[in-house]
Every structure is written in C-alpha cells, then in structure tokens.
mmCIF file of C-alpha atoms and ligand atoms in Angstrom:
data_model
loop_
_atom_site.group_PDB
_atom_site.id
_atom_site.type_symbol
_atom_site.label_atom_id
_atom_site.label_comp_id
_atom_site.label_asym_id
_atom_site.label_seq_id
_atom_site.Cartn_x
_atom_site.Cartn_y
_atom_site.Cartn_z
ATOM 1 C CA MET A 927 39.428 100.513 -70.088
ATOM 2 C CA ARG A 928 37.540 101.134 -73.307
ATOM 3 C CA ASP A 929 39.528 101.897 -76.448
ATOM 4 C CA PHE A 930 38.225 105.055 -78.141
ATOM 5 C CA SER A 931 40.959 105.348 -80.740
ATOM 6 C CA ARG A 932 38.674 104.220 -83.550
ATOM 7 C CA ASP A 933 35.254 104.386 -81.916
ATOM 8 C CA THR A 934 33.150 107.482 -81.265
ATOM 9 C CA SER A 935 29.965 105.695 -80.219
ATOM 10 C CA ALA A 936 30.498 106.721 -76.567
ATOM 11 C CA LEU A 937 31.155 110.348 -77.490
ATOM 12 C CA ALA A 938 28.423 112.821 -76.616
ATOM 13 C CA LEU A 939 28.189 116.578 -77.063
ATOM 14 C CA ASN A 940 26.940 118.791 -74.283
ATOM 15 C CA THR A 941 25.598 121.746 -76.251
ATOM 16 C CA ALA A 942 27.132 124.194 -73.756
ATOM 17 C CA THR A 943 30.313 123.472 -75.712
ATOM 18 C CA LEU A 944 28.809 125.492 -78.570
ATOM 19 C CA GLY A 945 27.784 128.298 -76.215
ATOM 20 C CA HIS A 946 24.165 127.226 -76.017
ATOM 21 C CA ASN A 947 23.631 127.646 -72.301
ATOM 22 C CA LEU A 948 24.189 131.406 -72.198
ATOM 23 C CA ASP A 949 22.633 134.222 -74.186
ATOM 24 C CA GLY A 950 24.842 135.945 -76.682
ATOM 25 C CA HIS A 951 27.436 133.185 -76.951
ATOM 26 C CA GLY A 952 28.265 130.720 -79.678
ATOM 27 C CA ALA A 953 27.040 130.570 -83.255
ATOM 28 C CA GLY A 954 23.377 130.168 -82.348
ATOM 29 C CA TRP A 955 22.822 126.883 -84.147
ATOM 30 C CA SER A 956 19.362 125.320 -83.880
ATOM 31 C CA PRO A 957 18.949 121.880 -82.303
ATOM 32 C CA GLU A 958 18.462 120.532 -85.847
ATOM 33 C CA GLN A 959 21.842 121.893 -86.979
ATOM 34 C CA VAL A 960 23.551 120.451 -83.909
ATOM 35 C CA ILE A 961 21.923 117.052 -84.442
ATOM 36 C CA ASP A 962 22.979 116.876 -88.103
ATOM 37 C CA ALA A 963 26.548 117.990 -87.403
ATOM 38 C CA CYS A 964 26.992 115.473 -84.567
ATOM 39 C CA ALA A 965 25.435 112.598 -86.529
ATOM 40 C CA GLU A 966 27.718 113.306 -89.501
ATOM 41 C CA ARG A 967 30.755 112.938 -87.262
ATOM 42 C CA GLY A 968 29.676 109.745 -85.550
ATOM 43 C CA PHE A 969 28.776 111.133 -82.135
ATOM 44 C CA GLY A 970 26.731 108.701 -80.072
ATOM 45 C CA GLY A 971 24.603 111.265 -78.280
ATOM 46 C CA ILE A 972 23.744 114.802 -77.261
ATOM 47 C CA VAL A 973 23.024 116.516 -73.946
ATOM 48 C CA PHE A 974 20.779 119.554 -74.156
ATOM 49 C CA TRP A 975 19.976 122.463 -71.856
ATOM 50 C CA ARG A 976 16.386 123.243 -70.955
ATOM 51 C CA ARG A 977 16.539 126.688 -72.531
ATOM 52 C CA GLU A 978 17.053 125.144 -76.003
ATOM 53 C CA ILE A 979 14.148 122.762 -75.760
ATOM 54 C CA GLY A 980 11.160 124.958 -74.946
ATOM 55 C CA THR A 981 8.000 123.039 -75.842
ATOM 56 C CA ARG A 982 9.726 120.815 -78.429
ATOM 57 C CA ALA A 983 11.066 118.070 -76.163
ATOM 58 C CA VAL A 984 9.279 115.149 -77.829
ATOM 59 C CA GLN A 985 10.144 116.346 -81.335
ATOM 60 C CA ILE A 986 13.819 117.001 -80.564
ATOM 61 C CA GLY A 987 14.181 113.624 -78.857
ATOM 62 C CA GLU A 988 12.745 111.914 -81.926
ATOM 63 C CA LEU A 989 15.065 113.846 -84.266
ATOM 64 C CA VAL A 990 18.111 112.745 -82.259
ATOM 65 C CA ARG A 991 17.091 109.086 -82.359
ATOM 66 C CA ALA A 992 16.167 109.276 -86.056
ATOM 67 C CA ALA A 993 19.732 110.496 -86.662
ATOM 68 C CA GLY A 994 21.073 107.352 -84.989
ATOM 69 C CA MET A 995 22.030 108.925 -81.653
ATOM 70 C CA GLN A 996 20.694 109.070 -78.100
ATOM 71 C CA VAL A 997 19.647 111.961 -75.935
ATOM 72 C CA VAL A 998 22.159 111.263 -73.200
ATOM 73 C CA GLY A 999 20.915 113.765 -70.642
ATOM 74 C CA LEU A 1000 19.358 117.094 -69.839
ATOM 75 C CA CYS A 1001 20.909 120.043 -67.978
ATOM 76 C CA ARG A 1002 19.559 120.668 -65.424
ATOM 77 C CA THR A 1003 17.164 121.006 -62.503
ATOM 78 C CA PRO A 1004 16.770 124.436 -60.943
ATOM 79 C CA TYR A 1005 18.882 124.856 -57.824
ATOM 80 C CA LEU A 1006 17.541 122.807 -54.925
ATOM 81 C CA THR A 1007 19.261 124.659 -52.099
ATOM 82 C CA GLY A 1008 20.375 128.186 -51.337
ATOM 83 C CA ARG A 1009 18.962 131.622 -51.902
ATOM 84 C CA GLU A 1010 18.161 130.950 -55.560
ATOM 85 C CA ALA A 1011 16.496 127.555 -55.089
ATOM 86 C CA GLY A 1012 13.691 126.803 -57.558
ATOM 87 C CA SER A 1013 10.187 125.656 -56.733
ATOM 88 C CA ASP A 1014 9.004 122.052 -56.615
ATOM 89 C CA ALA A 1015 6.923 122.769 -59.724
ATOM 90 C CA GLU A 1016 10.080 123.799 -61.607
ATOM 91 C CA VAL A 1017 11.869 120.633 -60.497
ATOM 92 C CA THR A 1018 8.925 118.520 -61.647
ATOM 93 C CA ALA A 1019 8.878 120.367 -64.973
ATOM 94 C CA SER A 1020 12.575 119.621 -65.518
ATOM 95 C CA ILE A 1021 11.969 115.912 -64.847
ATOM 96 C CA ASP A 1022 9.025 115.975 -67.257
ATOM 97 C CA MET A 1023 11.164 117.620 -69.931
ATOM 98 C CA ALA A 1024 13.866 114.954 -69.562
ATOM 99 C CA ALA A 1025 11.213 112.254 -69.890
ATOM 100 C CA ALA A 1026 9.702 113.880 -72.985
ATOM 101 C CA LEU A 1027 13.148 114.057 -74.592
ATOM 102 C CA GLY A 1028 13.819 110.432 -73.734
ATOM 103 C CA ALA A 1029 16.817 111.488 -71.622
ATOM 104 C CA PRO A 1030 17.710 108.863 -69.006
ATOM 105 C CA VAL A 1031 19.604 111.326 -66.794
ATOM 106 C CA LEU A 1032 18.811 114.782 -65.436
ATOM 107 C CA THR A 1033 21.756 116.660 -63.963
ATOM 108 C CA ILE A 1034 21.544 118.465 -60.642
ATOM 109 C CA VAL A 1035 23.738 121.427 -59.809
ATOM 110 C CA THR A 1036 22.685 121.704 -56.219
ATOM 111 C CA GLY A 1037 22.662 125.419 -55.517
ATOM 112 C CA GLY A 1038 24.457 127.109 -52.656
ATOM 113 C CA THR A 1039 24.261 127.148 -48.924
ATOM 114 C CA GLU A 1040 20.906 127.578 -47.239
ATOM 115 C CA PRO A 1041 20.097 131.151 -46.207
ATOM 116 C CA GLY A 1042 21.113 131.765 -42.604
ATOM 117 C CA SER A 1043 23.192 128.589 -42.328
ATOM 118 C CA LYS A 1044 26.916 128.224 -41.741
ATOM 119 C CA GLY A 1045 29.054 125.422 -43.090
ATOM 120 C CA LEU A 1046 27.507 122.728 -45.238
ATOM 121 C CA GLU A 1047 25.634 120.230 -43.082
ATOM 122 C CA ASP A 1048 22.235 121.977 -43.115
ATOM 123 C CA SER A 1049 22.441 122.541 -46.861
ATOM 124 C CA ARG A 1050 23.285 118.913 -47.587
ATOM 125 C CA LYS A 1051 20.395 117.715 -45.400
ATOM 126 C CA ARG A 1052 18.062 120.072 -47.248
ATOM 127 C CA LEU A 1053 19.427 118.806 -50.570
ATOM 128 C CA ALA A 1054 18.769 115.188 -49.604
ATOM 129 C CA GLU A 1055 15.217 116.063 -48.510
ATOM 130 C CA ARG A 1056 14.398 117.907 -51.701
ATOM 131 C CA ILE A 1057 15.765 115.177 -53.962
ATOM 132 C CA ALA A 1058 13.898 112.523 -51.977
ATOM 133 C CA GLN A 1059 10.627 114.398 -52.536
ATOM 134 C CA HIS A 1060 11.018 114.063 -56.305
ATOM 135 C CA LEU A 1061 12.257 110.496 -56.558
ATOM 136 C CA ASP A 1062 8.935 108.791 -57.093
ATOM 137 C CA HIS A 1063 8.097 111.083 -59.979
ATOM 138 C CA ALA A 1064 11.568 110.649 -61.476
ATOM 139 C CA ARG A 1065 11.209 106.874 -61.186
ATOM 140 C CA ALA A 1066 7.804 106.926 -62.870
ATOM 141 C CA CYS A 1067 9.387 108.983 -65.684
ATOM 142 C CA ASN A 1068 12.412 106.673 -65.974
ATOM 143 C CA VAL A 1069 14.769 109.567 -65.294
ATOM 144 C CA LYS A 1070 17.746 109.199 -62.975
ATOM 145 C CA LEU A 1071 18.995 112.210 -61.038
ATOM 146 C CA ALA A 1072 22.732 112.915 -61.158
ATOM 147 C CA MET A 1073 24.211 115.258 -58.572
ATOM 148 C CA GLU A 1074 27.268 116.974 -59.989
ATOM 149 C CA PRO A 1075 29.825 118.045 -57.385
ATOM 150 C CA LEU A 1076 31.573 121.266 -58.376
ATOM 151 C CA ASN A 1077 35.087 122.515 -57.743
ATOM 152 C CA PRO A 1078 35.197 124.073 -54.238
ATOM 153 C CA MET A 1079 35.624 127.546 -55.724
ATOM 154 C CA PHE A 1080 31.921 127.364 -56.619
ATOM 155 C CA GLY A 1081 30.945 126.984 -52.965
ATOM 156 C CA GLY A 1082 28.619 129.591 -51.504
ATOM 157 C CA ASN A 1083 26.116 130.448 -54.194
ATOM 158 C CA ARG A 1084 26.321 127.578 -56.705
ATOM 159 C CA THR A 1085 26.945 124.282 -54.936
ATOM 160 C CA CYS A 1086 27.125 122.567 -51.564
ATOM 161 C CA LEU A 1087 28.933 119.499 -52.983
ATOM 162 C CA PHE A 1088 32.635 119.913 -53.669
ATOM 163 C CA ALA A 1089 33.855 116.400 -54.336
ATOM 164 C CA ALA A 1090 32.634 112.985 -55.401
ATOM 165 C CA ARG A 1091 32.722 111.862 -51.772
ATOM 166 C CA ASP A 1092 30.306 114.679 -50.839
ATOM 167 C CA ALA A 1093 27.833 113.588 -53.509
ATOM 168 C CA LEU A 1094 28.141 109.977 -52.393
ATOM 169 C CA GLY A 1095 27.443 111.067 -48.824
ATOM 170 C CA VAL A 1096 24.151 112.597 -49.960
ATOM 171 C CA CYS A 1097 23.394 109.466 -52.023
ATOM 172 C CA GLU A 1098 23.839 107.450 -48.839
ATOM 173 C CA MET A 1099 21.551 109.813 -46.902
ATOM 174 C CA ILE A 1100 18.859 109.303 -49.564
ATOM 175 C CA GLY A 1101 19.455 105.584 -50.075
ATOM 176 C CA ASP A 1102 17.751 105.153 -53.434
ATOM 177 C CA ALA A 1103 19.156 103.818 -56.704
ATOM 178 C CA GLN A 1104 17.346 106.539 -58.667
ATOM 179 C CA VAL A 1105 19.972 109.059 -57.595
ATOM 180 C CA GLY A 1106 23.710 109.084 -58.267
ATOM 181 C CA LEU A 1107 26.455 111.427 -59.365
ATOM 182 C CA ALA A 1108 28.019 112.911 -62.442
ATOM 183 C CA VAL A 1109 31.812 113.101 -62.583
ATOM 184 C CA ASP A 1110 33.124 116.151 -64.421
ATOM 185 C CA VAL A 1111 36.842 116.405 -65.139
ATOM 186 C CA TYR A 1112 36.791 120.171 -64.524
ATOM 187 C CA HIS A 1113 35.544 119.649 -60.995
ATOM 188 C CA VAL A 1114 37.417 116.520 -59.909
ATOM 189 C CA TRP A 1115 40.814 116.649 -61.626
ATOM 190 C CA TRP A 1116 42.512 117.878 -58.431
ATOM 191 C CA ASP A 1117 41.048 115.174 -56.203
ATOM 192 C CA THR A 1118 43.679 112.515 -55.531
ATOM 193 C CA THR A 1119 41.171 110.451 -53.517
ATOM 194 C CA LEU A 1120 38.848 110.027 -56.518
ATOM 195 C CA PRO A 1121 39.779 106.404 -57.342
ATOM 196 C CA GLU A 1122 39.159 105.181 -53.756
ATOM 197 C CA THR A 1123 35.965 107.207 -53.496
ATOM 198 C CA LEU A 1124 34.509 105.902 -56.742
ATOM 199 C CA ALA A 1125 35.530 102.345 -55.897
ATOM 200 C CA ARG A 1126 33.005 102.380 -53.070
ATOM 201 C CA ALA A 1127 30.252 103.614 -55.374
ATOM 202 C CA PRO A 1128 29.560 100.865 -57.890
ATOM 203 C CA GLY A 1129 26.537 101.751 -59.990
ATOM 204 C CA ARG A 1130 26.317 105.318 -58.657
ATOM 205 C CA ILE A 1131 28.044 107.059 -61.554
ATOM 206 C CA LEU A 1132 25.430 108.354 -63.984
ATOM 207 C CA GLY A 1133 27.571 110.560 -66.193
ATOM 208 C CA TYR A 1134 31.141 111.446 -67.126
ATOM 209 C CA HIS A 1135 31.941 114.949 -68.405
ATOM 210 C CA LEU A 1136 35.037 115.781 -70.435
ATOM 211 C CA CYS A 1137 37.040 118.964 -70.824
ATOM 212 C CA ASP A 1138 40.427 119.999 -69.431
ATOM 213 C CA TRP A 1139 41.835 122.251 -66.709
ATOM 214 C CA LEU A 1140 44.010 124.940 -68.280
ATOM 215 C CA GLU A 1141 47.262 125.666 -66.508
ATOM 216 C CA ASN A 1142 46.349 129.373 -66.462
ATOM 217 C CA THR A 1143 42.598 129.450 -66.042
ATOM 218 C CA SER A 1144 41.417 133.030 -66.591
ATOM 219 C CA HIS A 1145 37.723 132.722 -65.639
ATOM 220 C CA MET A 1146 36.430 130.156 -63.199
ATOM 221 C CA LEU A 1147 33.178 129.433 -65.031
ATOM 222 C CA LEU A 1148 33.885 130.222 -68.674
ATOM 223 C CA ASP A 1149 37.484 129.220 -69.375
ATOM 224 C CA ARG A 1150 37.469 125.465 -69.586
ATOM 225 C CA GLY A 1151 40.006 123.833 -71.844
ATOM 226 C CA MET A 1152 39.624 121.440 -74.756
ATOM 227 C CA MET A 1153 40.742 117.925 -73.878
ATOM 228 C CA GLY A 1154 44.518 117.722 -74.234
ATOM 229 C CA ASP A 1155 45.142 121.479 -73.802
ATOM 230 C CA GLY A 1156 45.371 121.387 -70.017
ATOM 231 C CA VAL A 1157 46.820 119.526 -67.076
ATOM 232 C CA ALA A 1158 44.063 117.062 -66.082
ATOM 233 C CA ASP A 1159 45.104 113.405 -66.324
ATOM 234 C CA LEU A 1160 42.177 112.428 -68.521
ATOM 235 C CA LYS A 1161 43.055 108.782 -68.951
ATOM 236 C CA ALA A 1162 43.612 108.277 -65.223
ATOM 237 C CA ILE A 1163 40.270 109.895 -64.364
ATOM 238 C CA ARG A 1164 38.436 107.766 -66.910
ATOM 239 C CA ALA A 1165 40.208 104.681 -65.596
ATOM 240 C CA ALA A 1166 38.839 105.453 -62.113
ATOM 241 C CA VAL A 1167 35.345 106.068 -63.476
ATOM 242 C CA GLU A 1168 35.338 102.859 -65.502
ATOM 243 C CA ALA A 1169 36.854 100.817 -62.675
ATOM 244 C CA ALA A 1170 33.743 101.803 -60.701
ATOM 245 C CA GLY A 1171 31.616 100.178 -63.387
ATOM 246 C CA TYR A 1172 30.736 103.151 -65.576
ATOM 247 C CA ALA A 1173 30.446 102.203 -69.250
ATOM 248 C CA GLY A 1174 28.206 105.011 -70.468
ATOM 249 C CA PRO A 1175 28.663 108.078 -72.633
ATOM 250 C CA CYS A 1176 31.501 110.568 -72.277
ATOM 251 C CA GLU A 1177 30.020 114.018 -72.570
ATOM 252 C CA VAL A 1178 32.151 116.898 -73.788
ATOM 253 C CA GLU A 1179 31.234 120.041 -71.837
ATOM 254 C CA ILE A 1180 33.431 123.044 -72.503
ATOM 255 C CA PHE A 1181 32.384 126.510 -71.337
ATOM 256 C CA SER A 1182 34.858 128.730 -73.161
ATOM 257 C CA ALA A 1183 33.669 132.264 -73.846
ATOM 258 C CA ALA A 1184 36.963 133.648 -75.118
ATOM 259 C CA ASP A 1185 38.173 130.681 -77.170
ATOM 260 C CA TRP A 1186 35.997 127.771 -78.306
ATOM 261 C CA TRP A 1187 32.726 129.725 -78.348
ATOM 262 C CA GLN A 1188 34.402 132.146 -80.758
ATOM 263 C CA ARG A 1189 35.218 129.425 -83.274
ATOM 264 C CA PRO A 1190 32.986 127.941 -85.991
ATOM 265 C CA PRO A 1191 31.034 124.975 -84.561
ATOM 266 C CA ASP A 1192 32.341 122.684 -87.310
ATOM 267 C CA GLU A 1193 35.907 123.322 -86.152
ATOM 268 C CA VAL A 1194 34.942 122.739 -82.518
ATOM 269 C CA LEU A 1195 33.245 119.439 -83.330
ATOM 270 C CA ASP A 1196 36.088 118.192 -85.540
ATOM 271 C CA THR A 1197 38.572 118.997 -82.765
ATOM 272 C CA ILE A 1198 36.438 117.161 -80.198
ATOM 273 C CA VAL A 1199 36.395 113.989 -82.300
ATOM 274 C CA ASP A 1200 40.144 114.145 -82.822
ATOM 275 C CA ARG A 1201 40.917 114.739 -79.131
ATOM 276 C CA PHE A 1202 38.404 112.144 -77.965
ATOM 277 C CA GLN A 1203 40.168 109.508 -80.024
ATOM 278 C CA SER A 1204 43.684 110.583 -79.109
ATOM 279 C CA VAL A 1205 43.865 111.934 -75.527
ATOM 280 C CA CYS A 1206 40.735 110.927 -73.586
HETATM 281 ZN ZN1 ZN B 265 29.518 118.860 -66.028
#
C-alpha cells in the first residue's frame, strides 16, 4: 500500500468539497483561486464539475497543468437512465468537455430506474446500452467512463447501481476496457464484500473518492464527513482498491452543507492535507 505520510502527489481535490457543485454554497472561489490554493499545498490534481467550466475547458486545463497538477476527472455525465435521463447530445458534450480539459476520466452517476419498470434489471440493461453507444467517441477523445455506484439509499431517482459488484456486472455486460468504476468511500464503506469484488476487477477501477461516513449522518446527500471524523475504515478500503491494481489519484469529495462548506476554503484545504497524510 502506498505511503502518503509525506507525499501529497496522489491527493486530488474534487471541487464539490468547496461547495462548487450547488448554487449558493461555499465561498464561490473561481477555478483560478482553487488551482492556486491546491498547487500551493502540493495537491497532485483537481476534479471539476461541468457547471464551473462553461466554455473555458481548454484554458482551465492548461492552467492546472501550468501549476504542476493534473486534471484528474470531470463530474459528470447527465443521467443515462430514469425519468431525468439526459440526451445523447448532452452525453457527447460532457465527453467533449472532459477531453478539452485533458481529463482522463468522466464520472457517471447513472440516474434512477427506467420509467414504468420494476426492480433494476431493465434499468441496468438500458444503462449498458447507453454507455455502449458513446464508447467509440469516448475512446477517440481518450476519456474513460467511470460508473460510480451509490449507497442503496439513493436508489429510485438517482442510481441503479448500489455496489461495486453491480457496476462490475454492467462492465461485464458492455465488455470494453473504456468503461470501469469509481469507488467512493461514502457509498461503499458498508460493503464487506468489497475486497473480493474488487479482486476480480483488475484494471477496472478508474477513481477512488475520499470522505468519511459520520456516525450520525443528518442529510443523506449533504452531510459527508471529513476523513477521520467518521466510522469508515479508510485504510482498509484503500488497501482493497490498491490490491486490485489501482495506483491513481485519491480524490477528496465532501458534500457538507452545514459544516465544511461553511468554513473558509483555506481551512478546508489545510485540513484535507493533514488528514490525507495521517488517516487515509
Ligand atoms: Zn464520488
């Protein structure tokens, strides 16, 4: 397992941690401010959300690399399944934005169950079909597609993948190396089968997302914990991820409306560096 105690090169910031994915949250820093603050602290990369990028993808990508970091990924495609599924044109546009940023990975939050369906089988088939339709374009753009399974409490309207094994099942249906999964501590910490599941998925892990599960979670979307403040076994989860061959960035993604989004970004970033080196 990698030793992070004196090395932050694998540390990446998902800008949602500063409130950037939702209107009216966080300190409202520009991409330039985020880039400078992360570079100063030795972060290795940044993950942006589409809403921050607008038409400046090429420029922002260049600024990140000029600061000595990588654009690690982009969040995210529109939903691919369910009542709120986006159009093919929107999916293509999200792939194009990732390519323009120089982001090697585009995250997929799948969307919910297909209208009129029961259970999950129809939705997962539809998901596999829609991803397959976009693979050639993603390949041409050098962008891999990472399905992120979400905690089962997000079933219904937000996801049809609840565990790493569900995402791997869809990977197997698609059968293409351009697609894999992202492992997010918030969504997998409860899953005692994670090590066995990931062991049969060498090369499929495209991202690892850090936060913590608070013992008393007060809001299912917006009350994630800072690493070390909760009950997830962070080192054990990373051990499973790395045993499956993952050696990429560790992306801190903390949605925290009542706590971390209320604090000055400098404090949040300093805390992340400290916790990354000590508890992750
Ligand atoms: Zn995540």
